[in-house]
Amino acid sequence: MRGSFGNSFRLTIFGESHGGAIGMVIDGIPAGTVIDEEEIARHMARRAPGNDPTATARKEPDRVKIVSGLFEGRATGAPLCGLIENTNTRSGDYAQLRARMRPGHADYAGSVKYAGYNDPRGGGHFSGRITAPLVFAGSIARALLAQKGITIGAHIAAIESVQDTPFDAVNVDAATLERMQESRFPLVDPGREEAMRARVAAARAEADSVGGVIECAAVGVPAGVGSPFFGSVESVVSQLLFSIPAIKSVEFGDAGWMARMRGSQTNDAMTYDENGRVACLTNHNGGVTGGITNGMPVVFRVCIKPTPSIGRAQQTVDLTTGENTMLTITGRHDPCIVPRAVVVVESALAIALCELMMDDASTKALK
Amino acid sequence: MRGSFGNSFRLTIFGESHGGAIGMVIDGIPAGTVIDEEEIARHMARRAPGNDPTATARKEPDRVKIVSGLFEGRATGAPLCGLIENTNTRSGDYAQLRARMRPGHADYAGSVKYAGYNDPRGGGHFSGRITAPLVFAGSIARALLAQKGITIGAHIAAIESVQDTPFDAVNVDAATLERMQESRFPLVDPGREEAMRARVAAARAEADSVGGVIECAAVGVPAGVGSPFFGSVESVVSQLLFSIPAIKSVEFGDAGWMARMRGSQTNDAMTYDENGRVACLTNHNGGVTGGITNGMPVVFRVCIKPTPSIGRAQQTVDLTTGENTMLTITGRHDPCIVPRAVVVVESALAIALCELMMDDASTKALK
Amino acid sequence: MRGSFGNSFRLTIFGESHGGAIGMVIDGIPAGTVIDEEEIARHMARRAPGNDPTATARKEPDRVKIVSGLFEGRATGAPLCGLIENTNTRSGDYAQLRARMRPGHADYAGSVKYAGYNDPRGGGHFSGRITAPLVFAGSIARALLAQKGITIGAHIAAIESVQDTPFDAVNVDAATLERMQESRFPLVDPGREEAMRARVAAARAEADSVGGVIECAAVGVPAGVGSPFFGSVESVVSQLLFSIPAIKSVEFGDAGWMARMRGSQTNDAMTYDENGRVACLTNHNGGVTGGITNGMPVVFRVCIKPTPSIGRAQQTVDLTTGENTMLTITGRHDPCIVPRAVVVVESALAIALCELMMDDASTKALK
Amino acid sequence: MRGSFGNSFRLTIFGESHGGAIGMVIDGIPAGTVIDEEEIARHMARRAPGNDPTATARKEPDRVKIVSGLFEGRATGAPLCGLIENTNTRSGDYAQLRARMRPGHADYAGSVKYAGYNDPRGGGHFSGRITAPLVFAGSIARALLAQKGITIGAHIAAIESVQDTPFDAVNVDAATLERMQESRFPLVDPGREEAMRARVAAARAEADSVGGVIECAAVGVPAGVGSPFFGSVESVVSQLLFSIPAIKSVEFGDAGWMARMRGSQTNDAMTYDENGRVACLTNHNGGVTGGITNGMPVVFRVCIKPTPSIGRAQQTVDLTTGENTMLTITGRHDPCIVPRAVVVVESALAIALCELMMDDASTKALK
């Protein structure tokens, strides 16, 4: 825990928003795996700011420089470290924030945790920018999964109260998920884009921000992945998802709906499909029962709170004066981080599946 | 992961519903801690079946026998192992289930995972019964936390569509949480009990089951507990919560509501309270920002699906014949596990907080 | 660490010498593995006291009762817990030791560590008896390895200054190692037994104890197992070996000799053997280079100090009076634990190899 | 395991000898710790090549660039990543080694492990150069320990058959250990330097190499650090020591001598010292009993094999031709790595003690 994830596909994250560099060490990439730097760049660009009007105008190329574990284009099997340099930082914007705690941010919690020594510039290690290494690791993870026929994709399920059509949890296919990856504003029903963008624009105009929901799915995941209890698919996926700043809930399948229903409505009836494989007629469980995949698409939703950096005066405390005060955050901020978070959510799922499948393989090695 | 949780407060769970015994090894209890077996028994009884008409009539005393780590009533500091013997098992009830997969259960996923060698009796290691050791560990964890002024309690926030009044996320206090612990059917508004019980009774009468929601809170948690990213409070708590069979979602604070709102509405304004301590005027974040506690009550909700064991005919597959079939589950089952799950949810939070606070102490040891 | 070992083949140990039970939880046994309780009993008997004049006369059957993870003779894939009840304990023997620290024992270190709350009876959790669960886990581990053609065996390389002939590090074979397993006093050169036993008898006659050396080997281990740095074969094996009370050194290959030699003498020249496989002409490295197996037999030696429980008056401290004092330990003790430790050492290697091979498999799963 | 060490003071190592950079991520440095880059540089210089005639003439400054976890000279509490760029690499020297396995090196084992995809240049991730990050982490660890009054030092106990006087295991003091740190060729008896250097020079002259022994001690370590079994001081220290390429044995206290003696000779008698503290009259156990420190100096020895890179023709295999062949290694190599390894060994002990003391603190946090 803390700055590391996983036993088999092991990640170590580091970096502060305005420090020298941020990065990730990945331990567990099979030796010989082709590392496709263009594919990494493609996913990094999906998260990078400056590419869409919903996001901050800051331009950060977020190019990953791999300094170890790579030789002649392939993973060596040794830990692979990717670095992303911090550029285009305007630290001046953040000066007043050292004393005055931004509401909804980690400022106060972090200040207590680290006795005031945390890097205050740009949120430091709490910055959403630190999700860039997750996307880097996720890019490699999804390439590993692709070899096994697994595809991951996510869409903007809602921005504020404007909702997209959900994935068809039974029939969602790889083509649909890949189409999501190709868009900066991925929607099942593209007709919702205009209304959603209008909400973001309205919030921006009022120096405010909006939240939303992301729905993510993986198809091609074999049955039998995951473990009961502490290594359940939900446990491992949610550990990663809740690492992502601003995600406040994780819902597998139709959790909220199931809680209001009866077992006769929520149980997913089972059948042999046309290929003789076991399948479910519905997928209310989101592809996971007993903590283990059942061969149906893995589907979950996360709620993302509005980014707390807003340009309006807010009541807060000043730790240096010990007084209450008002704070108006300046600088460039995203009025809505949901579109940029889509690839981060996908990455979390990809990483978790690698860990789970690798762990599963370990338990079968000495059979 | 897998069958173990934690680095500092380390749990190892084992057992199958109808095996010799189920249990837990706990490593990290401070030497000299008084182990109050009555207090353990009190919490175990809250989870045990046979005590309430919402639950199965099976009577299982669930007495924990501590076989190590205990000397003259105190923890020795060495790993403490608690065993719960399995009694009153009627394996005959489950015979047909070896081939016919129960919809909504782990049967199929587990059968693939373990190549058909998993113990099929009573759900085996997937049984809800395996949460009893979590309650045992949770009882010890909450005693440790109590010394630090931390109290945990939960209530039935909903059964089917009947909802209880939520906790007041800002002002909920220890007395309220303790009151919840004293009831087999804990509610903020006891007036909802009759309507909720009616839903359970109706489901039972129709050989069906119902789901629900549990809301849980901890008060007295100091600010500064948890870590950014993989060791966030939400990550660690959710890893444990999703270990509990039937929990399908975890929502911190007002996650679902926040996703539909603007930052100006969801940011928790900060202030110095009458004692000069930093506090928030609202607690939409559920006491956690940036993955770290902020001193406000920690509050979350979980959705619990209806127990999949229902007495109605359901469509499923027979793995031995390779044919589709109908299945009617017999035996004694809970029409609603929500009341019994309350203490399990509390236990998960208690365990997670011990782990997080112990980890936090380790990072300050060499200061 | 602490009471747990491993990520892939995960062990959790618990128990005190005179508590209710000692035991081990093993997580990672492939589902379907036949658990041969006779084979377990065979190895347990090799460690059990009361079977040889070198050891204490205490009779402890050390029968393992498996309470989880086992169904119809096979591993279910869920954590397997084995319990060994404590019987034939004479706690009265140990009464004076609560205040008076036995020299060379863990008494004082443990008393500080656990603030005096550790179980003082029979050494508590520090007792050599707690190695019994290691042998239990080792029995299962070696059965897993046997399927892959790996055999492990060890012999008494020395008792006091009487030395056995070392293994031939290049040509040692499975038959030799199996022969070692069959003896309560395993020697390469059985002609040394009389002289060794004479040393033990002499020490016993003088209320004293003797130390010794165990040499252990594994054959059939494929090249490529282990990792550089923290997961090196030597790191993982030694972590387990140094868990065994009384082991104070671990030497791979001809370490002591190599330190005094030149590279031209210590480098193991390589060649294709008659089967076209890469082999070394010598095996000074003990089958491990760069932390990874090279296909040669894995060979190491451990030094075992004389058991500190001796029947002679010794100078020590009395923590209750704060005075210096003399102590004469009574009760039944082994004058030499080396013969009983042989199987414990083998077990440590077996467990480590399972962990390493399972981890290795995990890194190849997504290739 | 694998590329990570520790739970509380967590290290992640990465890098290949001729890749972009090598480095270490350290997670667990208390926020606010002053990071003394000069002190780091001082220890790095002790390991760096090119500073002594016993070592290779390659000049590598080994300057650590800290890219995260540092703000205004202090640790932020977030993971701290230190990078060391690779410079002065002559890859051409290593070209023939891709096919021809260097005897005694990791080449063959690594080639199997990584299916031939490991970086062959300069030993890749197996290079002794990768110990530089250990020294970096060790520098920070020893600064943390210094605040608690703990000092670590080591000396060259032997080169080939020329031995130094051992530390006085009872009375060794901080001043002696600090004096060792100040020398590039640390000896208790400086009179041995000439003879030792002569052995190195002789080996160099004959295109050969020599091994040796390092003895290391820590003073000021309080009693009660470490755990029984898998978290024993010996287990944790040896896990790190065996990470260091060329170390083939680890001996705590007088392990080899104890194995040949009787308990009445090896037991360390105990007494109250002049300050009323418990002490031992001898320290054959090297400051550790039952896996836990007893307040005496922690003392151990490691054997270091001669570096396998020698300039003489050696018999080996060519993996590309499948033929036996002769190999003469060219390039610049150390005829003796013992002097440079001294600080690496000290670093391993410092890191292990941080981990153990931090873990110990975690178990007392909720008392």
Tab-separated table of N, CA and C in Angstrom, chain D residues 21-94:
chain	number	residue	atom	x	y	z
D	21	ALA	N	19.280	5.534	-16.800
D	21	ALA	CA	19.575	5.913	-15.426
D	21	ALA	C	19.285	4.725	-14.524
D	22	ILE	N	19.897	4.763	-13.354
D	22	ILE	CA	19.563	3.817	-12.306
D	22	ILE	C	19.008	4.628	-11.148
D	23	GLY	N	18.304	3.976	-10.259
D	23	GLY	CA	17.750	4.778	-9.175
D	23	GLY	C	16.992	3.977	-8.153
D	24	MET	N	16.374	4.719	-7.268
D	24	MET	CA	15.686	4.148	-6.112
D	24	MET	C	14.523	5.061	-5.740
D	25	VAL	N	13.398	4.459	-5.450
D	25	VAL	CA	12.298	5.205	-4.842
D	25	VAL	C	12.218	4.765	-3.383
D	26	ILE	N	12.216	5.730	-2.491
D	26	ILE	CA	12.152	5.451	-1.055
D	26	ILE	C	10.833	6.007	-0.530
D	27	ASP	N	10.056	5.142	0.086
D	27	ASP	CA	8.742	5.539	0.604
D	27	ASP	C	8.747	5.277	2.105
D	28	GLY	N	8.653	6.321	2.878
D	28	GLY	CA	8.638	6.139	4.328
D	28	GLY	C	9.579	7.064	5.077
D	29	ILE	N	10.217	7.959	4.367
D	29	ILE	CA	11.062	8.947	5.052
D	29	ILE	C	10.139	9.917	5.776
D	30	PRO	N	10.361	10.123	7.070
D	30	PRO	CA	9.474	11.046	7.785
D	30	PRO	C	9.492	12.438	7.131
D	31	ALA	N	8.304	12.999	6.947
D	31	ALA	CA	8.206	14.353	6.389
D	31	ALA	C	8.998	15.307	7.272
D	32	GLY	N	9.751	16.169	6.645
D	32	GLY	CA	10.525	17.140	7.396
D	32	GLY	C	11.966	16.733	7.631
D	33	THR	N	12.291	15.482	7.329
D	33	THR	CA	13.679	15.037	7.485
D	33	THR	C	14.586	15.859	6.579
D	34	VAL	N	15.640	16.410	7.150
D	34	VAL	CA	16.611	17.134	6.337
D	34	VAL	C	17.369	16.125	5.479
D	35	ILE	N	17.377	16.365	4.181
D	35	ILE	CA	18.117	15.494	3.264
D	35	ILE	C	19.455	16.169	2.990
D	36	ASP	N	20.484	15.583	3.499
D	36	ASP	CA	21.813	16.187	3.414
D	36	ASP	C	22.524	15.640	2.178
D	37	GLU	N	22.470	16.406	1.109
D	37	GLU	CA	22.994	15.880	-0.158
D	37	GLU	C	24.512	15.710	-0.111
D	38	GLU	N	25.173	16.469	0.737
D	38	GLU	CA	26.630	16.281	0.867
D	38	GLU	C	26.947	14.957	1.542
D	39	GLU	N	26.151	14.645	2.553
D	39	GLU	CA	26.348	13.375	3.246
D	39	GLU	C	26.067	12.208	2.292
D	40	ILE	N	25.049	12.378	1.484
D	40	ILE	CA	24.770	11.345	0.469
D	40	ILE	C	25.971	11.209	-0.462
D	41	ALA	N	26.485	12.355	-0.912
D	41	ALA	CA	27.615	12.339	-1.848
D	41	ALA	C	28.834	11.685	-1.202
D	42	ARG	N	29.003	11.933	0.084
D	42	ARG	CA	30.149	11.340	0.782
D	42	ARG	C	30.079	9.811	0.737
D	43	HIS	N	28.920	9.264	1.016
D	43	HIS	CA	28.798	7.807	0.985
D	43	HIS	C	28.836	7.268	-0.447
D	44	MET	N	28.236	8.000	-1.370
D	44	MET	CA	28.284	7.559	-2.770
D	44	MET	C	29.735	7.468	-3.244
D	45	ALA	N	30.541	8.420	-2.815
D	45	ALA	CA	31.945	8.435	-3.246
D	45	ALA	C	32.702	7.228	-2.702
D	46	ARG	N	32.279	6.740	-1.535
D	46	ARG	CA	32.964	5.575	-0.976
D	46	ARG	C	32.766	4.347	-1.865
D	47	ARG	N	31.629	4.285	-2.557
D	47	ARG	CA	31.350	3.145	-3.431
D	47	ARG	C	31.837	3.362	-4.862
D	48	ALA	N	31.947	4.614	-5.256
D	48	ALA	CA	32.204	4.932	-6.659
D	48	ALA	C	33.549	4.369	-7.116
D	49	PRO	N	33.604	3.963	-8.362
D	49	PRO	CA	34.869	3.448	-8.886
D	49	PRO	C	35.843	4.586	-9.172
D	50	GLY	N	37.047	4.216	-9.477
D	50	GLY	CA	38.012	5.204	-9.941
D	50	GLY	C	38.738	5.937	-8.836
D	51	ASN	N	38.456	5.563	-7.589
D	51	ASN	CA	39.042	6.298	-6.477
D	51	ASN	C	40.171	5.559	-5.767
D	52	ASP	N	40.428	4.359	-6.174
D	52	ASP	CA	41.406	3.579	-5.425
D	52	ASP	C	42.026	2.573	-6.385
D	53	PRO	N	43.296	2.273	-6.193
D	53	PRO	CA	43.935	1.324	-7.131
D	53	PRO	C	43.365	-0.090	-7.074
D	54	THR	N	42.617	-0.430	-6.034
D	54	THR	CA	42.013	-1.776	-6.044
D	54	THR	C	40.848	-1.873	-7.023
D	55	ALA	N	40.390	-0.722	-7.476
D	55	ALA	CA	39.144	-0.718	-8.245
D	55	ALA	C	39.395	-0.393	-9.708
D	56	THR	N	38.352	-0.543	-10.486
D	56	THR	CA	38.410	-0.191	-11.899
D	56	THR	C	38.743	1.284	-12.056
D	57	ALA	N	39.371	1.603	-13.185
D	57	ALA	CA	39.753	2.990	-13.446
D	57	ALA	C	38.585	3.809	-13.987
D	58	ARG	N	37.460	3.141	-14.284
D	58	ARG	CA	36.299	3.896	-14.746
D	58	ARG	C	35.974	4.989	-13.752
D	59	LYS	N	35.685	6.154	-14.252
D	59	LYS	CA	35.307	7.267	-13.389
D	59	LYS	C	33.804	7.490	-13.535
D	60	GLU	N	33.088	7.295	-12.471
D	60	GLU	CA	31.659	7.588	-12.520
D	60	GLU	C	31.326	8.460	-11.328
D	61	PRO	N	30.855	9.649	-11.584
D	61	PRO	CA	30.643	10.538	-10.445
D	61	PRO	C	29.506	10.043	-9.543
D	62	ASP	N	28.536	9.331	-10.082
D	62	ASP	CA	27.442	8.778	-9.275
D	62	ASP	C	26.753	9.838	-8.439
D	63	ARG	N	26.486	10.953	-9.067
D	63	ARG	CA	25.758	11.993	-8.364
D	63	ARG	C	24.275	11.651	-8.391
D	64	VAL	N	23.628	11.746	-7.257
D	64	VAL	CA	22.201	11.429	-7.188
D	64	VAL	C	21.389	12.695	-7.419
D	65	LYS	N	20.472	12.604	-8.348
D	65	LYS	CA	19.556	13.712	-8.601
D	65	LYS	C	18.198	13.317	-8.029
D	66	ILE	N	17.750	14.058	-7.035
D	66	ILE	CA	16.476	13.734	-6.399
D	66	ILE	C	15.364	14.461	-7.148
D	67	VAL	N	14.428	13.707	-7.704
D	67	VAL	CA	13.405	14.333	-8.548
D	67	VAL	C	12.028	14.398	-7.897
D	68	SER	N	11.889	13.815	-6.739
D	68	SER	CA	10.595	13.900	-6.050
D	68	SER	C	10.798	13.725	-4.556
D	69	GLY	N	9.792	14.118	-3.797
D	69	GLY	CA	9.830	13.877	-2.360
D	69	GLY	C	10.716	14.826	-1.594
D	70	LEU	N	11.198	15.840	-2.254
D	70	LEU	CA	12.120	16.798	-1.637
D	70	LEU	C	11.621	18.204	-1.934
D	71	PHE	N	11.555	19.030	-0.895
D	71	PHE	CA	11.145	20.419	-1.092
D	71	PHE	C	11.901	21.279	-0.086
D	72	GLU	N	12.604	22.242	-0.587
D	72	GLU	CA	13.387	23.132	0.259
D	72	GLU	C	14.277	22.369	1.226
D	73	GLY	N	14.907	21.320	0.704
D	73	GLY	CA	15.916	20.612	1.487
D	73	GLY	C	15.397	19.569	2.448
D	74	ARG	N	14.083	19.393	2.492
D	74	ARG	CA	13.519	18.417	3.423
D	74	ARG	C	12.626	17.429	2.695
D	75	ALA	N	12.545	16.245	3.282
D	75	ALA	CA	11.637	15.227	2.739
D	75	ALA	C	10.201	15.723	2.880
D	76	THR	N	9.420	15.547	1.825
D	76	THR	CA	8.024	15.984	1.865
D	76	THR	C	7.134	14.932	2.509
D	77	GLY	N	7.631	13.719	2.635
D	77	GLY	CA	6.808	12.612	3.121
D	77	GLY	C	6.283	11.762	1.980
D	78	ALA	N	6.252	12.312	0.775
D	78	ALA	CA	5.858	11.542	-0.405
D	78	ALA	C	7.077	10.737	-0.880
D	79	PRO	N	6.852	9.716	-1.715
D	79	PRO	CA	7.981	8.901	-2.169
D	79	PRO	C	9.098	9.756	-2.774
D	80	LEU	N	10.312	9.459	-2.359
D	80	LEU	CA	11.481	10.213	-2.818
D	80	LEU	C	12.219	9.368	-3.849
D	81	CYS	N	12.367	9.925	-5.038
D	81	CYS	CA	13.053	9.196	-6.111
D	81	CYS	C	14.398	9.843	-6.392
D	82	GLY	N	15.441	9.044	-6.316
D	82	GLY	CA	16.790	9.511	-6.654
D	82	GLY	C	17.281	8.822	-7.909
D	83	LEU	N	17.792	9.621	-8.832
D	83	LEU	CA	18.294	9.088	-10.102
D	83	LEU	C	19.798	9.267	-10.192
D	84	ILE	N	20.442	8.291	-10.764
D	84	ILE	CA	21.868	8.403	-11.064
D	84	ILE	C	22.019	8.124	-12.546
D	85	GLU	N	22.480	9.102	-13.265
D	85	GLU	CA	22.613	8.899	-14.709
D	85	GLU	C	23.811	8.017	-15.017
D	86	ASN	N	23.675	7.265	-16.069
D	86	ASN	CA	24.792	6.453	-16.523
D	86	ASN	C	25.622	7.246	-17.507
D	87	THR	N	26.904	7.363	-17.210
D	87	THR	CA	27.812	8.079	-18.105
D	87	THR	C	29.042	7.207	-18.252
D	88	ASN	N	29.929	7.611	-19.125
D	88	ASN	CA	31.204	6.919	-19.279
D	88	ASN	C	31.006	5.429	-19.521
D	89	THR	N	30.048	5.102	-20.366
D	89	THR	CA	29.797	3.699	-20.681
D	89	THR	C	30.440	3.363	-22.014
D	90	ARG	N	31.189	2.288	-22.022
D	90	ARG	CA	31.791	1.839	-23.288
D	90	ARG	C	31.142	0.528	-23.666
D	91	SER	N	30.017	0.624	-24.288
D	91	SER	CA	29.248	-0.593	-24.558
D	91	SER	C	29.988	-1.563	-25.455
D	92	GLY	N	30.818	-1.023	-26.312
D	92	GLY	CA	31.540	-1.881	-27.234
D	92	GLY	C	32.296	-2.994	-26.535
D	93	ASP	N	32.789	-2.729	-25.361
D	93	ASP	CA	33.535	-3.736	-24.612
D	93	ASP	C	32.752	-5.019	-24.408
D	94	TYR	N	31.421	-4.879	-24.379
D	94	TYR	CA	30.627	-6.007	-23.931
D	94	TYR	C	29.980	-6.802	-25.068
